[in-house]
Amino acid sequence: MLDPKDLRRSSHALDRRRLLKGLGATALGGSLAGVAHAETVHHSVADAPVANAASQLDHVSYLGVHQAGIVNARPANGMVASFDVLAKDTGELETLFRTLTARIAFLTVGGPVPVLDAKLPPPDSGLLGPTVRPDNLTITVSVGASLFDGRPWLAPLKPKHLTRMTRFPNDALDAELCHGDLTVQICANTQDTTIHALRDIIKASSRQMILKWKQEGNVPVITPGPGGRVESARNFLGFRDGTANPNSSDSTEMDRVVWVGPEDGEPAWAMGGSYQVVRIIRNFVERWDRTPFGEQERIIGRTKMSGAPLDRRDGHEFDLPNFTADPEGKATPLDAHIRLANARDEASKAHTILRRPFNYSNGVTRSGQLDQGLLFICYQANLERGFITVQRKLNGEPLEEYIKPVGGGFFYTLPGIRDAADYLGSSLIAAARGV
Amino acid sequence: MRISGLVGASALALIVSSGAFAQQASLDLVEPIAEYKIYVTEKVAKLVEDTTAFTAAVKAGEVDKAKALFAPTRVSYEAIEPIAELFSDLDVSIDSRADDYEKAEADPEFPGFHRIEYGLWEKNSTDGLAPVADKLLVDVKALEGRIASLTFPPEKVVGGAAVLMEEVAATKISGEEDRYSHTDLWDFRGNFDGARKIVELVRPLIAAKEADFLKTVDANFDTVDKTLSKYKDGDGYVTYDKLTEDDRKVLAASVNTLAEDLSTLRGKLGLD
């Protein structure tokens, strides 16, 4: 392990809070909260990574009542890899979860890589050199409905909203990019670190699971404006994305929006978990770039340059649109993306989701167009009330002409690894054993 | 399908240098390697015999007979691929795939087993295949000749067990090898048998020290045997599309795990 004093705590304050919560510290002292706040440079998942601020020693603790990689700010690189799991019984599934936990514990903390006899293949790919540094790495593990279905010893424990992702009207799902028994979301400052982690996990778990699909993406880094405020990153349509995300450093809000709790009626083992939705959404960027500027803004519902709402064009990205004052949609069309997704009224608060998207750029299609888009990832305590409801509101939106969801799936993010003696999914395994 | 290989002269250089190395590495390997040479020699003799019948059927325009002989003929080649690939010129002309050529199936350069497979299954015809068949038989006989005069490099023999699994993992589990005939399970049989043969030959050398390793490897080979046996049909196997998704996953994981484990076999025997 690296010397902990060398590690630089991630700019996000919440992991300390989570750790305290995990250790049973329920009340946060005002002074501690103040300290945490002072350390916080930016605090929303939607905020772009700050240019030139990342360090290889950035460290997000993998321990806590919730998994890391959900409420901490996105680093510049992200990836989702989906696997088929072979486990035939509880013992084999436990072995897989323990294997993943051990790799997460090493990779997110870092340290020298093991060296063996030169006549043997090296245990580490060596991509990061002789010493692995944490580089803000988080590895977040979620499970799909297919892990439960067809395994009678696990099926009764399936979270109640977890289903195989269903097709929405504008989808053109490619079977080779969909679903899976288990996903690993890997985020880090650099792509080398995410790829190193993926290769490590594949090598360590070859007995237990096989890779099904993966999609990498990134978040553009941004130089903070005056006052240190970091604006939301832009997607490949050129618009700021994630402005209306809930404040992920507000743990009360996260308990309401993201984390499954006793009020959600889920199986007891699932407390502290969350529903993860992954959507690989291709953007038809050539066509978008040939669309009039004003029409682009009306389709999205924001000004393109600043991100300000259309009813306050000279305002700021974070100014709230007043849809009530615009019932006919003269400023912001009624079918604009942001208006359909979030009406900004009391009722729509129930449907809040925490988005954690990455832009992707893959190559060239058979038609000679760019294969670019959004690796959309979101988390919510209730899948039906969250993503599914929001997507139903978006069905038929004008933006559909320019986007095509081609892959992804619905998953359940396991509760956190509480302490160094715990392992990922331990509550599920205990429940499967009837303990 | 080859992953790597050496053409004629450079292959010979490798054999000479590694021949010297073998004596330093382990005299214990002399016997297993001699036995392996006998195994390969028998397989390649069977390959020549079967290819003679197969190409005769193609030249006689007997489509059904040629189709029936295609998969069983290839099994012998698949079992000895780690050695056959040492001669990359022959491997290309015997076993390359349409993807290796710019114009794919339409490319006049596309030779060998898969060119004939394409004609038999996609065109249901032997038209234009006579020269391809003649060349295939010449190549297979040349392979037999070269193997006869080859000093087997120990690290290639021992490493061959892993190479066979890497091939299946990288380019066969998808069903792309025999994409016209879908006789991939026959090829798998050859690849697994070839890998297991190598493990069996060196087993006495590591049995005491590596009991756990051998137990894991045996268990994975047994899983493969059990899975493949579900798809037996007469002397061979049903087409690859009959493989269930669950069984494909089981095979894929076994292959990946065997590839991981067998990649350490050279090192365990002290070979570089």
XYZ file of C-alpha atoms in Angstrom:
707
model
C 0.000 0.000 0.000
C 1.018 3.574 -0.514
C 1.643 5.581 2.622
C -1.764 7.082 3.474
C -0.187 10.437 4.315
C 0.883 10.742 0.707
C -2.628 10.380 -0.565
C -4.595 13.426 -1.458
C -8.191 13.176 -0.479
C -10.532 13.620 -3.362
C -11.851 17.135 -3.720
C -15.202 15.780 -2.775
C -16.126 16.040 0.885
C -18.742 13.386 1.034
C -16.557 10.336 1.257
C -15.480 11.412 4.740
C -19.092 11.792 5.739
C -19.900 8.409 4.300
C -17.036 6.861 6.153
C -18.197 8.448 9.427
C -21.706 7.222 8.769
C -20.331 3.774 8.103
C -18.465 3.843 11.376
C -21.682 4.711 13.184
C -21.085 8.436 13.555
C -24.597 9.641 12.921
C -24.344 13.317 13.761
C -21.852 15.531 12.028
C -20.399 18.302 14.156
C -20.735 21.766 12.739
C -17.015 22.350 12.842
C -16.247 19.177 10.916
C -18.867 19.975 8.324
C -17.292 23.405 8.028
C -13.870 21.941 7.460
C -15.236 19.573 4.885
C -16.954 22.411 3.118
C -13.791 24.464 3.024
C -11.973 21.622 1.335
C -14.645 21.275 -1.287
C -13.682 22.802 -4.573
C -16.754 21.635 -6.429
C -19.531 19.487 -5.208
C -21.868 18.297 -7.867
C -21.588 15.184 -9.964
C -22.502 17.324 -12.951
C -19.566 19.677 -12.487
C -16.797 19.196 -14.966
C -13.386 18.115 -13.685
C -11.217 21.138 -13.014
C -8.439 21.666 -15.525
C -4.937 20.899 -14.237
C -6.295 20.081 -10.789
C -6.118 16.310 -10.954
C -3.360 14.368 -9.228
C -2.359 10.734 -9.387
C -2.612 10.744 -5.605
C -6.291 11.761 -5.581
C -8.029 9.148 -3.518
C -11.657 8.218 -2.955
C -12.206 5.715 -0.151
C -13.799 2.481 -1.335
C -15.306 1.928 2.120
C -18.653 3.195 3.365
C -22.319 2.322 3.676
C -22.663 3.187 0.001
C -20.312 2.316 -2.827
C -17.926 4.971 -4.092
C -18.288 6.340 -7.613
C -21.835 7.639 -7.366
C -22.015 10.919 -5.429
C -18.391 12.017 -5.761
C -17.692 14.367 -8.673
C -16.899 12.704 -11.963
C -13.227 12.547 -12.832
C -12.316 12.994 -16.494
C -12.662 9.328 -17.509
C -15.391 6.771 -17.033
C -16.345 3.360 -18.294
C -19.033 0.747 -17.870
C -18.176 -2.901 -18.491
C -20.853 -5.581 -18.381
C -20.236 -9.245 -17.610
C -22.026 -12.576 -17.619
C -21.613 -14.354 -14.297
C -21.130 -18.117 -14.123
C -21.813 -18.694 -10.411
C -23.906 -21.827 -9.910
C -24.376 -21.456 -6.161
C -24.035 -19.023 -3.287
C -20.469 -20.064 -2.567
C -19.337 -19.306 -6.125
C -21.077 -15.926 -6.075
C -19.395 -15.101 -2.767
C -16.037 -16.019 -4.305
C -16.686 -13.589 -7.160
C -17.710 -10.772 -4.800
C -14.681 -11.373 -2.585
C -12.384 -11.394 -5.626
C -13.828 -8.068 -6.805
C -13.525 -6.589 -3.307
C -9.860 -7.557 -3.073
C -9.082 -5.993 -6.450
C -11.032 -2.817 -5.597
C -9.172 -2.564 -2.275
C -5.817 -2.724 -4.027
C -6.561 -0.669 -7.132
C -8.276 2.270 -5.417
C -5.611 2.604 -2.722
C -2.578 1.730 -4.841
C 0.830 0.375 -4.027
C 3.687 -1.510 -5.635
C 2.638 -4.222 -8.070
C 3.714 -7.767 -7.193
C 6.654 -9.175 -9.117
C 7.074 -12.866 -9.893
C 9.741 -15.021 -11.490
C 10.421 -13.670 -14.982
C 9.576 -17.081 -16.421
C 5.946 -16.557 -15.406
C 3.464 -14.095 -16.882
C 3.442 -10.897 -14.782
C 0.512 -10.650 -12.334
C 0.011 -6.991 -13.249
C -0.274 -5.631 -16.792
C 2.298 -2.957 -15.921
C 0.294 -0.198 -17.617
C 0.847 2.094 -14.650
C 4.447 1.110 -13.971
C 5.841 -0.488 -10.821
C 3.601 1.505 -8.463
C -0.139 1.860 -8.878
C -1.430 5.242 -7.722
C -5.119 5.720 -6.918
C -5.675 8.516 -9.473
C -9.193 9.179 -8.143
C -10.214 5.641 -9.114
C -13.629 4.354 -8.119
C -15.033 0.952 -9.045
C -18.778 0.561 -8.608
C -20.407 -2.861 -8.917
C -24.059 -3.409 -9.835
C -26.089 -6.501 -10.730
C -28.722 -7.108 -13.404
C -32.040 -8.936 -13.293
C -30.468 -11.857 -15.169
C -28.203 -12.565 -12.179
C -31.337 -13.419 -10.186
C -33.515 -14.923 -12.915
C -32.757 -18.571 -13.503
C -30.968 -18.929 -10.154
C -33.667 -20.253 -7.803
C -31.417 -19.700 -4.787
C -31.132 -16.000 -5.589
C -34.364 -15.170 -7.440
C -36.490 -14.391 -4.322
C -33.988 -11.671 -3.372
C -34.298 -9.636 -6.558
C -34.936 -5.919 -5.883
C -38.573 -5.218 -6.636
C -38.127 -2.785 -9.537
C -35.210 -4.596 -11.146
C -36.133 -5.835 -14.620
C -34.376 -6.421 -17.899
C -34.262 -3.027 -19.626
C -37.303 -2.632 -21.828
C -37.273 -0.945 -25.199
C -38.451 2.651 -25.346
C -40.031 3.898 -28.600
C -36.915 5.655 -29.938
C -34.512 2.842 -29.007
C -32.663 0.688 -31.528
C -31.068 -1.678 -29.064
C -28.132 -3.752 -30.197
C -28.206 -7.060 -28.311
C -24.414 -7.020 -28.134
C -24.447 -3.772 -26.129
C -27.264 -4.572 -23.714
C -27.927 -6.028 -20.281
C -25.609 -8.342 -18.348
C -25.474 -10.068 -14.976
C -23.023 -7.583 -13.452
C -21.647 -4.168 -14.360
C -18.490 -2.476 -13.225
C -18.444 1.319 -13.503
C -14.834 2.487 -13.443
C -13.968 6.192 -13.084
C -10.551 7.825 -12.750
C -8.544 10.896 -13.665
C -6.847 9.166 -16.592
C -7.888 6.554 -19.134
C -4.801 4.486 -18.351
C -6.079 3.975 -14.829
C -9.551 2.866 -15.942
C -8.124 0.460 -18.509
C -5.577 -0.886 -16.036
C -8.386 -1.551 -13.557
C -10.544 -3.277 -16.165
C -7.712 -5.564 -17.286
C -6.877 -6.373 -13.681
C -10.491 -7.296 -12.939
C -10.838 -9.421 -16.078
C -7.660 -11.322 -15.249
C -8.641 -11.857 -11.614
C -12.185 -13.007 -12.357
C -11.751 -15.126 -15.503
C -13.038 -18.179 -13.650
C -16.163 -16.418 -12.511
C -17.381 -14.118 -15.250
C -16.923 -13.223 -18.898
C -16.939 -9.806 -20.501
C -20.069 -9.003 -22.482
C -19.656 -5.366 -23.565
C -18.042 -2.150 -22.483
C -18.252 1.533 -23.262
C -15.697 4.156 -22.313
C -16.261 7.864 -22.136
C -14.911 11.085 -20.742
C -15.874 14.445 -19.318
C -14.247 17.567 -20.728
C -12.191 19.405 -18.122
C -13.070 23.036 -17.487
C -11.184 26.004 -16.071
C -13.184 27.446 -13.164
C -14.745 30.847 -13.723
C -14.415 33.876 -11.432
C -15.315 32.874 -7.879
C -14.182 29.335 -8.473
C -17.556 28.131 -9.719
C -17.192 25.209 -12.101
C -19.811 25.008 -14.788
C -21.377 21.827 -16.075
C -19.525 19.895 -18.730
C -20.738 19.945 -22.301
C -21.985 16.889 -24.143
C -21.289 16.116 -27.806
C -24.266 18.199 -28.855
C -22.333 21.178 -27.496
C -24.758 21.874 -24.650
C -24.099 21.896 -20.920
C -25.421 18.667 -19.459
C -26.396 17.968 -15.875
C -27.178 21.518 -14.739
C -30.310 20.443 -12.876
C -28.626 17.501 -11.166
C -29.342 17.357 -7.437
C -26.553 18.502 -5.135
C -24.666 15.304 -4.489
C -22.890 16.655 -1.417
C -26.252 17.069 0.334
C -26.557 13.723 2.074
C -30.224 14.267 2.997
C -31.021 14.900 -0.645
C -28.986 11.849 -1.689
C -30.891 9.708 0.845
C -34.099 10.876 -0.792
C -33.021 10.629 -4.426
C -30.313 7.992 -4.699
C -30.052 5.599 -1.778
C -32.486 2.827 -1.084
C -33.729 2.988 2.494
C -36.320 1.233 4.664
C -39.144 3.326 3.191
C -38.574 1.910 -0.284
C -39.935 -1.552 0.462
C -36.889 -3.302 -0.966
C -35.396 -6.535 0.442
C -33.415 -5.828 3.627
C -30.106 -6.821 2.010
C -30.498 -4.007 -0.541
C -30.435 -1.095 1.960
C -27.800 1.450 1.001
C -27.828 0.388 -2.649
C -29.269 2.207 -5.649
C -30.747 1.554 -9.070
C -28.282 2.154 -11.883
C -29.420 2.877 -15.420
C -26.901 2.754 -18.258
C -27.842 3.975 -21.729
C -25.483 4.158 -24.676
C -27.078 6.992 -26.636
C -25.686 7.630 -30.066
C -25.807 11.275 -31.240
C -26.204 11.998 -34.944
C -23.666 14.782 -34.721
C -23.342 15.576 -38.435
C -27.073 16.128 -38.665
C -27.053 18.128 -35.424
C -24.306 20.370 -36.763
C -26.495 21.064 -39.814
C -29.424 22.175 -37.639
C -30.071 25.904 -37.163
C -28.662 27.329 -33.943
C -32.032 28.616 -32.735
C -33.679 25.271 -33.363
C -30.940 23.485 -31.406
C -31.638 25.765 -28.443
C -35.387 25.227 -28.685
C -34.939 21.452 -28.853
C -32.766 21.394 -25.729
C -34.420 24.298 -23.914
C -31.231 26.170 -23.011
C -29.019 28.769 -24.612
C -26.107 26.990 -26.194
C -23.247 29.256 -25.203
C -23.894 29.860 -21.506
C -26.461 27.209 -20.693
C -28.824 29.882 -19.321
C -32.538 29.092 -19.519
C -34.320 30.459 -22.581
C -36.499 32.787 -20.514
C -33.371 34.408 -19.034
C -31.043 34.415 -21.993
C -28.601 36.818 -20.361
C -28.607 34.838 -17.148
C -26.499 32.013 -15.877
C -26.524 28.272 -16.383
C -27.781 27.740 -12.844
C -30.655 30.223 -13.065
C -33.970 28.418 -12.851
C -36.373 28.691 -15.777
C -39.855 29.873 -14.847
C -42.079 27.505 -16.774
C -45.181 28.627 -14.860
C -44.833 32.083 -16.377
C -44.529 30.541 -19.844
C -47.551 28.207 -20.101
C -47.674 28.324 -23.903
C -44.019 27.600 -24.340
C -43.155 30.882 -26.036
C -39.726 31.121 -24.414
C -39.106 27.439 -23.736
C -41.120 25.130 -26.027
C -43.350 22.723 -24.140
C -41.546 19.803 -25.774
C -38.018 21.091 -25.097
C -35.788 18.394 -23.598
C -35.211 20.046 -20.230
C -38.860 21.006 -19.833
C -40.167 17.496 -20.508
C -37.507 15.900 -18.322
C -38.065 18.201 -15.368
C -41.072 20.505 -15.167
C -39.505 22.244 -12.133
C -42.685 21.814 -10.100
C -43.453 20.046 -6.828
C -44.676 16.902 -8.560
C -41.508 16.430 -10.592
C -39.335 16.379 -7.467
C -40.407 12.789 -6.912
C -38.740 11.881 -10.210
C -35.310 13.386 -9.509
C -32.386 11.229 -10.630
C -28.649 11.667 -10.182
C -26.987 11.690 -13.598
C -23.334 10.759 -14.062
C -22.792 10.771 -17.834
C -19.668 10.559 -19.982
C -19.241 11.494 -23.645
C -18.068 8.731 -25.927
C -16.386 8.737 -29.334
C -15.959 5.297 -30.854
C -15.117 5.366 -34.521
C -16.936 5.545 -37.827
C -20.235 3.896 -38.761
C -20.798 1.869 -41.916
C -22.426 4.977 -43.349
C -19.261 6.995 -42.866
C -20.559 9.005 -39.933
C -19.013 9.571 -36.540
C -20.074 7.105 -33.873
C -20.323 9.522 -30.964
C -22.731 10.017 -28.156
C -23.435 9.878 -24.481
C -22.676 7.079 -22.057
C -25.638 8.022 -19.889
C -25.483 6.704 -16.325
C -27.930 7.611 -13.597
C -28.740 6.508 -10.065
C -32.011 6.566 -8.183
C -33.692 4.939 -5.200
C -36.712 3.935 -7.262
C -36.225 2.891 -10.871
C -39.882 3.220 -11.817
C -40.308 6.644 -10.234
C -36.906 7.804 -11.470
C -35.496 7.039 -14.912
C -38.457 5.123 -16.327
C -40.900 7.931 -15.508
C -38.553 10.618 -16.853
C -37.904 8.671 -20.050
C -41.647 8.176 -20.598
C -42.065 11.940 -20.423
C -39.292 12.333 -22.995
C -40.738 9.792 -25.434
C -41.521 11.557 -28.693
C -39.426 14.668 -27.910
C -38.005 16.570 -30.926
C -34.479 15.648 -29.787
C -35.216 12.047 -30.826
C -34.414 13.014 -34.419
C -30.801 13.404 -33.338
C -30.280 10.640 -30.800
C -30.625 6.871 -30.808
C -30.201 4.749 -27.677
C -28.416 1.580 -28.794
C -27.380 -0.164 -25.596
C -27.223 -0.285 -21.813
C -29.374 -1.861 -19.151
C -30.997 -1.654 -15.735
C -28.922 -2.736 -12.744
C -28.927 -2.633 -8.958
C -25.846 -1.119 -7.343
C -24.873 -3.216 -4.344
C -24.635 -1.617 -0.887
C -21.195 -0.371 0.153
C -18.240 -2.252 1.563
C -18.595 -1.129 5.182
C -15.082 -1.758 6.425
C -11.911 -3.590 5.507
C -13.321 -6.842 6.911
C -16.521 -6.582 4.856
C -16.930 -7.542 1.222
C -19.103 -6.385 -1.636
C -22.531 -8.002 -1.654
C -22.070 -9.572 1.780
C -25.667 -8.735 2.731
C -26.968 -10.443 -0.423
C -24.881 -13.549 0.201
C -26.037 -13.685 3.838
C -29.650 -13.368 2.703
C -29.169 -16.132 0.100
C -27.874 -18.377 2.857
C -30.867 -17.476 5.012
C -28.535 -16.167 7.699
C -5.833 -19.347 -37.922
C -2.446 -18.275 -36.815
C -1.559 -15.776 -34.137
C 2.130 -15.791 -34.718
C 4.497 -17.862 -36.702
C 7.848 -18.041 -38.328
C 8.654 -18.647 -41.925
C 10.995 -21.451 -42.999
C 14.531 -20.249 -42.324
C 13.813 -18.233 -39.197
C 11.888 -21.147 -37.741
C 14.964 -23.264 -38.256
C 17.183 -20.728 -36.489
C 14.826 -20.780 -33.523
C 14.946 -24.545 -33.366
C 18.718 -24.643 -33.374
C 19.088 -22.056 -30.630
C 16.340 -23.429 -28.460
C 17.626 -26.938 -28.944
C 20.734 -25.897 -27.048
C 18.587 -24.172 -24.447
C 16.520 -27.267 -23.856
C 19.508 -29.147 -22.514
C 20.146 -26.445 -19.949
C 16.492 -26.053 -19.049
C 15.541 -29.569 -18.267
C 16.700 -32.944 -19.417
C 13.461 -34.219 -17.976
C 11.645 -32.717 -20.927
C 13.437 -34.888 -23.468
C 11.092 -37.801 -23.078
C 7.807 -35.829 -23.100
C 8.959 -33.952 -26.176
C 9.907 -37.129 -27.979
C 6.478 -38.496 -27.162
C 4.869 -35.302 -28.350
C 6.702 -35.597 -31.648
C 5.248 -39.064 -32.094
C 1.782 -37.661 -31.333
C 2.178 -34.846 -33.859
C 3.629 -37.192 -36.478
C 0.655 -39.506 -36.157
C -1.778 -36.601 -36.370
C -0.160 -35.121 -39.455
C -0.120 -38.542 -41.135
C -3.832 -38.789 -40.450
C -4.254 -35.244 -41.771
C -2.561 -36.212 -45.060
C -4.695 -39.335 -45.356
C -7.946 -37.494 -44.640
C -7.046 -34.514 -46.834
C -6.340 -36.907 -49.711
C -9.870 -38.284 -49.458
C -11.391 -34.837 -48.881
C -9.696 -33.190 -51.855
C -10.504 -36.186 -54.065
C -14.193 -35.720 -53.230
C -13.955 -31.997 -54.017
C -12.285 -32.696 -57.352
C -14.860 -35.358 -58.182
C -17.605 -32.800 -57.617
C -19.078 -34.862 -54.769
C -20.457 -31.983 -52.691
C -22.184 -34.042 -50.000
C -19.227 -36.341 -49.499
C -16.816 -33.412 -49.339
C -19.054 -31.682 -46.780
C -19.094 -34.826 -44.645
C -15.291 -35.095 -44.746
C -14.520 -31.420 -44.074
C -14.802 -31.270 -40.273
C -13.240 -34.658 -39.406
C -10.288 -33.856 -41.669
C -9.609 -30.558 -39.883
C -9.595 -32.055 -36.381
C -6.067 -33.436 -36.831
C -4.797 -30.031 -37.947
C -6.441 -28.214 -35.062
C -4.869 -30.585 -32.521
C -1.328 -29.814 -33.686
C -1.697 -26.103 -34.406
C 1.105 -24.982 -32.047
C 3.549 -26.906 -34.250
C 1.811 -26.327 -37.572
C 1.935 -22.570 -36.906
C 5.700 -22.622 -36.714
C 5.533 -22.740 -40.494
C 3.509 -19.616 -41.051
C 3.653 -19.807 -44.845
C 1.878 -23.177 -44.731
C -0.516 -22.114 -41.978
C -1.640 -19.192 -44.108
C -2.207 -21.305 -47.170
C -3.907 -24.158 -45.284
C -6.009 -22.408 -42.658
C -6.367 -18.636 -43.217
C -9.773 -16.999 -43.243
C -11.536 -14.683 -45.660
C -10.934 -11.758 -43.252
C -7.212 -12.050 -43.934
C -7.772 -10.892 -47.520
C -8.738 -7.461 -48.712
C -11.608 -8.680 -50.879
C -12.598 -11.405 -48.405
C -14.309 -14.406 -50.061
C -14.067 -12.790 -53.497
C -10.298 -12.464 -53.225
C -8.511 -14.810 -55.640
C -5.750 -15.221 -53.038
C -8.139 -16.759 -50.463
C -6.918 -20.390 -50.209
C -7.143 -23.590 -48.233
C -9.747 -25.287 -46.100
C -11.910 -22.227 -45.614
C -11.953 -21.349 -49.320
C -13.278 -24.846 -50.010
C -15.665 -24.594 -47.046
C -17.039 -21.383 -48.534
C -17.683 -23.026 -51.917
C -19.252 -26.147 -50.444
C -21.635 -24.460 -48.036
C -22.315 -21.034 -49.504
C -22.403 -22.070 -53.158
C -23.259 -25.720 -52.595
C -20.820 -26.431 -55.375
C -17.271 -27.506 -56.117
C -16.973 -25.220 -59.142
C -13.514 -23.731 -59.404
C -12.287 -25.582 -56.331
C -10.087 -28.204 -58.050
C -6.907 -26.070 -58.062
C -7.562 -25.012 -54.457
C -7.918 -28.679 -53.501
C -4.708 -29.628 -55.335
C -2.786 -26.864 -53.567
C -4.222 -27.847 -50.169
C -3.023 -31.425 -50.555
C 0.448 -30.271 -51.640
C 0.630 -27.950 -48.591
C -0.492 -30.591 -46.149
C 2.115 -33.015 -47.499
C 4.756 -30.300 -47.231
C 3.749 -29.799 -43.612
C 4.251 -33.493 -42.953
C 7.714 -33.309 -44.481
C 8.761 -30.262 -42.490
C 7.492 -31.692 -39.219
C 9.483 -34.900 -39.844
C 12.732 -32.939 -39.952
C 11.832 -30.545 -37.122
C 13.572 -30.560 -33.766
C 10.722 -29.601 -31.474
C 11.501 -26.451 -29.442
C 10.554 -27.280 -25.819
C 9.100 -23.870 -25.024
C 6.947 -24.066 -28.153
C 5.713 -27.515 -27.198
C 4.942 -26.652 -23.576
C 3.686 -23.192 -24.484
C 1.509 -24.776 -27.155
C -1.081 -25.804 -24.577
C -1.729 -22.133 -23.766
C -1.491 -21.104 -27.430
C -4.338 -23.456 -28.314
C -6.525 -21.914 -25.620
C -5.591 -18.359 -26.643
C -6.695 -19.154 -30.193
C -10.054 -20.432 -29.047
C -10.480 -17.468 -26.696
C -9.542 -14.827 -29.257
C -11.001 -16.033 -32.521
C -13.067 -19.181 -32.132
C -15.528 -18.884 -29.260
C -17.464 -16.446 -31.459
C -18.066 -19.145 -34.067
C -16.157 -17.228 -36.727
C -13.671 -19.991 -37.636
C -16.028 -22.291 -39.521
C -18.535 -19.609 -40.345
C -19.965 -21.315 -43.452
C -20.248 -24.885 -42.165
C -20.656 -24.114 -38.429
C -18.561 -27.163 -37.611
C -16.645 -25.214 -34.946
C -17.253 -27.765 -32.208
C -15.102 -30.271 -34.137
C -12.268 -27.741 -34.175
C -12.744 -27.131 -30.451
C -12.395 -30.859 -29.884
C -9.087 -30.837 -31.744
C -7.820 -27.758 -29.886
C -8.749 -29.077 -26.440
C -7.348 -32.547 -27.161
C -4.111 -31.003 -28.385
C -3.782 -28.863 -25.256
C -4.651 -31.673 -22.891
C -2.131 -33.974 -24.575
C 0.637 -31.508 -23.726
C -0.484 -31.278 -20.112
C -0.567 -35.081 -19.873
C 2.978 -35.377 -21.237
C 4.484 -32.987 -18.690
C 2.245 -34.031 -15.802
C 4.799 -36.355 -14.190
C 7.298 -33.490 -14.044
C 5.030 -31.224 -11.996
C 2.623 -33.646 -10.309
C 4.255 -33.426 -6.894
C 4.857 -29.686 -6.782
C 1.798 -28.429 -8.606
C -1.021 -30.670 -7.421
C -3.495 -27.791 -6.959
C -2.669 -26.324 -10.345
C -3.235 -29.671 -12.067
C -6.472 -30.175 -10.154
C -7.819 -26.829 -11.425
C -6.664 -27.484 -14.978
C -8.168 -30.987 -14.957
C -11.443 -29.648 -13.617
C -11.656 -27.121 -16.439
C -10.825 -29.705 -19.105
C -13.491 -31.946 -17.572
C -16.026 -29.110 -17.731
C -15.187 -28.667 -21.409
C -15.532 -32.422 -22.054
C -18.859 -32.527 -20.284
C -20.149 -29.513 -22.185
C -18.975 -30.723 -25.586
C -20.367 -34.221 -24.991
C -23.866 -32.736 -24.812
C -23.501 -31.815 -28.463
C -22.167 -35.103 -29.824
C -23.772 -36.338 -32.989
C -22.533 -39.700 -34.244
C -18.761 -39.493 -34.537
C -18.810 -35.720 -34.435
C -20.770 -32.716 -33.308
C -23.877 -30.747 -34.159
C -23.490 -27.300 -35.720
C -22.275 -24.386 -33.592
C -25.602 -22.558 -33.694
C -27.091 -25.375 -31.588
C -24.844 -24.397 -28.678
C -26.975 -22.753 -25.986
C -26.002 -19.336 -24.683
C -25.416 -20.819 -21.225
C -23.076 -23.478 -22.594
C -21.239 -20.911 -24.695
C -20.582 -18.945 -21.500
C -19.376 -22.064 -19.699
C -17.000 -22.837 -22.574
C -15.789 -19.228 -22.739
C -14.994 -19.102 -19.018
C -13.256 -22.501 -19.157
C -11.183 -21.377 -22.110
C -10.233 -18.080 -20.433
C -9.312 -19.864 -17.234
C -7.322 -22.547 -19.049
C -5.524 -19.807 -20.966
C -4.661 -18.033 -17.689
C -3.526 -21.234 -15.982
C -1.674 -22.798 -18.904
C 0.175 -19.519 -19.504
C 2.199 -20.440 -16.401
C 3.082 -23.937 -17.618
C 6.324 -22.884 -19.329
C 7.492 -21.054 -16.225
C 6.593 -23.949 -13.970
C 8.894 -26.124 -16.071
C 11.682 -23.582 -15.935
C 11.393 -22.640 -19.600
C 11.842 -19.053 -20.729
